[in-house]
Amino acid sequence: MKSKLFLCLLLIVGLSILAACEVQSDASSMYKKEQPLQVSFVSPGEYEKHQKEKIQFEVLQNEKKAQNLQFVHVSVWSSDRAFNVEMVEANLEQDGSYSLDVDFPKDGLYYVQIHTANETEVITPTRRTLVGKLSKADSEKLQSNTPTAGGSSGHQH
Amino acid sequence: MKRNTQLYKTVWRWHFYAGLLIAPFLLILAITGGIYVFKPQIEHVLYEEYTDIMPGTTKIDADAQVALVQAEYPEALITSFKPGETDGNSSQIGMVEGDASYTVFLNPYTSEIINKLNNDDRIMDKIEEFHGELMLGTVGDRIVELAACWTLVLIITGAYLWMPRKKKPQLGGTLFVRLDKGKGVLRRDLHAVPAIWLSLGIAFLVATGLPWSGFWGSNFQSAVTNTGHGYPPGIWTGNPPDSITQTKDLAEVPWAAENLQVPESTIIPDFEKVALATVVENAEKRGMATGYSISLPQTVGGVYTVSAFPPRAQDEVTMHMDQYSGAVLTDYRYDNYGTMGKVIAWGITLHKGAQFGLLNQLMSAFICLGVAFLIGSGFYLWWKRKPTKKLGAPQAISARKSYGFMAVLIIMGIIFPLVGLSLIFIFFVDYVLIRRIPKLRAFFNA
């Protein structure tokens, strides 16, 4: 009987060692890595109407300013589509960031979409932006799960 | 009793019980597997009218297609989008409605919704579920895994029993069935000879199937991924990356709290979800023309997963894209797998009968048929020599006298923990019940 008890014990030890092996959080570092483009807004997400507001942002890759971008375009539109600035080329600032001056006509929810690409990928982040106060309709729209269609889908390029 | 005879009896006894216990499950695996390898042909016949369409001149884009389906089924949660593999194929949109998941077939040229198919009604999905988990969920998955592992024990013990013991081995009874030596010999040969021919193929199917099993497979895959030699994380095991746009806190728009009356748990991200068109554009920019599907993110930090698992392992792709920008966070191809990952990938496509087309399907189906035949011939072999009131098992030999074989079993039990667990169970039942109840002892010949 002792031999069987020993065998059982051995098996239980083996089982506990081998069971519950999980993928470590840093496992991806051992495989191919991408260097995704990323947009970081310098200016806040809130503006005032009838002011010449500057939307400023950086396009980053590997935490540095991205090089070899094929284009950097900006679209801005109000949630009711009454205001629509589509695919305007962004201004390149001296510090390497990009900007666009916008005069928001009225209070409400707006969307600012950056559209840029390099050889391997295109990105189109769309930031929700508040001008003045939020209307009831905008508030409801924000809280609903229905996604708002983006300004341009990128087929122009 | 001679040591060799003792060992032979021990091995036979284990082969006998293992065969008797796992035969029903193995038969299910063989039948369902034999059918499943022909999935592409069967599904084409079954769903041809949903998938095959007349190509037009202009298609509506992915976002418009998903919007159409969402408008038709407003309560549904859209989970995936798969463009047609060719110009003559419909798009497939996956969605969850209530407790069921569906595939909606849509003609992108005419914007017509062709059909909505409940995934629970897909016959091949049922066959797959039967093959992988006997339609019993996790419990079934563990039973299948156990049956697969014990099949290896059957192969090892069977090979030992088959081994020629005469000084001058003969081909008859080893590699060929002897037809002229009487019924008893023929019965034995009809089990042992085809078994040895098929054993490599069966072992291959078990070895290539185990990496997808729920317990051993998950742990094995995780361990291999952690070494850097397996699949990269987020394909079979491990989590995909998070979207990076919401770096700071996956938090909400800074002005939301003061402007909106929302419960604290509601998160309104700073950014909109990116349009599917961006995801499609990036997939195409990276050379994925057709045959891929896009899984939509379902959490605030989730990602779009673009994946393609075509018949050949070398063509596999898994990409993850930031849901708020479309940036490609990972792009794993076959070439980016570690060596073991490549081996497992080949194993999977070969196991499914996909890697080499029809030839591969026929080979896999042949092995499945062979397994069914071996189960039948093994059962017949036992039935014909079974005493009326006993099970007819070979006599038990003390574990101490067959320590070499026990060591092999223990090693199997450590490599395959479920085998280990079942061994503990067998030792327990043997010690507590069979050895102490005379009737059971006689029945099991213990």
XYZ file of C-alpha atoms in Angstrom, chain A residues 3-130:
128
model
C 4.012 2.216 -2.790
C 0.558 3.266 -4.009
C 0.406 6.117 -1.517
C 3.796 7.247 -2.733
C 2.641 7.087 -6.351
C -0.464 9.137 -5.530
C 1.633 11.716 -3.709
C 4.039 11.926 -6.641
C 1.155 12.441 -9.035
C -0.430 15.150 -6.890
C 2.885 17.021 -6.696
C 3.295 16.691 -10.471
C -0.219 17.918 -11.072
C 0.132 20.973 -8.895
C 3.372 21.940 -10.617
C 2.023 21.618 -14.112
C -1.515 22.930 -13.692
C -2.553 26.572 -13.986
C 0.190 27.805 -16.290
C -0.733 31.218 -17.648
C 0.736 33.449 -20.316
C 2.959 36.040 -18.653
C 2.057 39.673 -19.208
C 5.422 40.420 -20.816
C 5.380 37.381 -23.127
C 4.632 39.577 -26.151
C 8.084 41.175 -25.794
C 9.565 37.908 -27.142
C 7.634 38.172 -30.408
C 7.461 40.618 -33.310
C 6.698 44.152 -32.191
C 4.840 46.891 -34.042
C 5.503 50.594 -33.798
C 1.971 51.978 -34.077
C 1.215 55.576 -34.924
C -0.458 57.486 -32.134
C -2.087 60.912 -31.917
C -1.632 62.896 -28.741
C -3.677 66.067 -28.340
C -1.801 69.006 -26.870
C -4.868 71.230 -26.639
C -7.722 70.373 -24.260
C -10.994 68.861 -25.410
C -13.001 71.965 -24.490
C -13.292 75.234 -26.448
C -15.354 78.429 -26.624
C -17.541 79.511 -29.521
C -16.672 82.473 -31.756
C -13.029 82.335 -30.708
C -10.192 81.463 -33.005
C -9.365 78.198 -31.270
C -6.210 76.267 -32.051
C -6.527 72.488 -32.129
C -3.024 71.216 -31.535
C -1.742 67.650 -31.558
C 1.300 65.487 -32.111
C 1.628 62.343 -34.185
C 3.910 59.930 -32.360
C 5.606 56.674 -33.175
C 7.613 54.806 -30.597
C 7.116 57.773 -28.256
C 8.909 60.115 -30.679
C 7.470 62.455 -33.298
C 6.539 60.314 -36.265
C 8.592 60.672 -39.446
C 7.661 59.917 -43.052
C 3.966 60.633 -42.694
C 2.210 60.622 -46.045
C -0.327 63.248 -44.979
C -1.876 64.791 -41.853
C -5.467 65.895 -42.347
C -8.049 67.184 -39.892
C -11.847 67.033 -40.076
C -14.110 68.829 -37.614
C -17.871 68.535 -37.467
C -20.702 69.316 -35.093
C -22.928 66.477 -33.946
C -25.841 67.808 -36.034
C -23.534 68.165 -39.065
C -24.460 71.845 -39.436
C -20.748 72.617 -39.153
C -18.392 70.511 -41.236
C -14.734 71.075 -42.073
C -13.503 68.113 -44.051
C -9.973 66.831 -44.603
C -8.044 70.059 -44.204
C -4.285 69.729 -44.224
C -2.903 70.408 -40.739
C -0.270 73.116 -40.180
C 3.137 71.854 -39.180
C 4.364 73.894 -36.176
C 8.005 74.660 -35.500
C 8.146 72.149 -32.642
C 6.991 69.322 -34.925
C 3.416 69.293 -33.669
C 0.418 69.926 -35.923
C -2.434 72.376 -35.584
C -5.614 73.704 -37.138
C -7.403 76.949 -36.308
C -11.137 76.567 -35.952
C -13.891 79.057 -35.241
C -16.685 77.064 -33.635
C -20.037 78.703 -34.547
C -22.122 77.576 -31.547
C -22.186 75.568 -28.334
C -22.428 71.819 -28.453
C -20.700 68.525 -29.100
C -18.111 68.406 -31.875
C -15.855 65.762 -33.303
C -12.229 66.314 -34.275
C -10.789 63.616 -36.492
C -7.107 63.312 -37.346
C -6.375 61.349 -40.485
C -2.790 60.383 -41.069
C -0.785 57.506 -42.491
C 2.660 56.145 -43.129
C 3.631 53.299 -45.436
C 2.216 50.548 -43.268
C -0.876 51.953 -41.606
C -3.528 54.634 -41.540
C -5.043 55.972 -38.335
C -8.229 58.009 -37.894
C -8.754 58.847 -34.215
C -11.875 60.948 -33.579
C -11.935 62.989 -30.394
C -15.137 64.111 -28.737
C -14.909 67.813 -28.079
C -17.115 70.191 -26.098
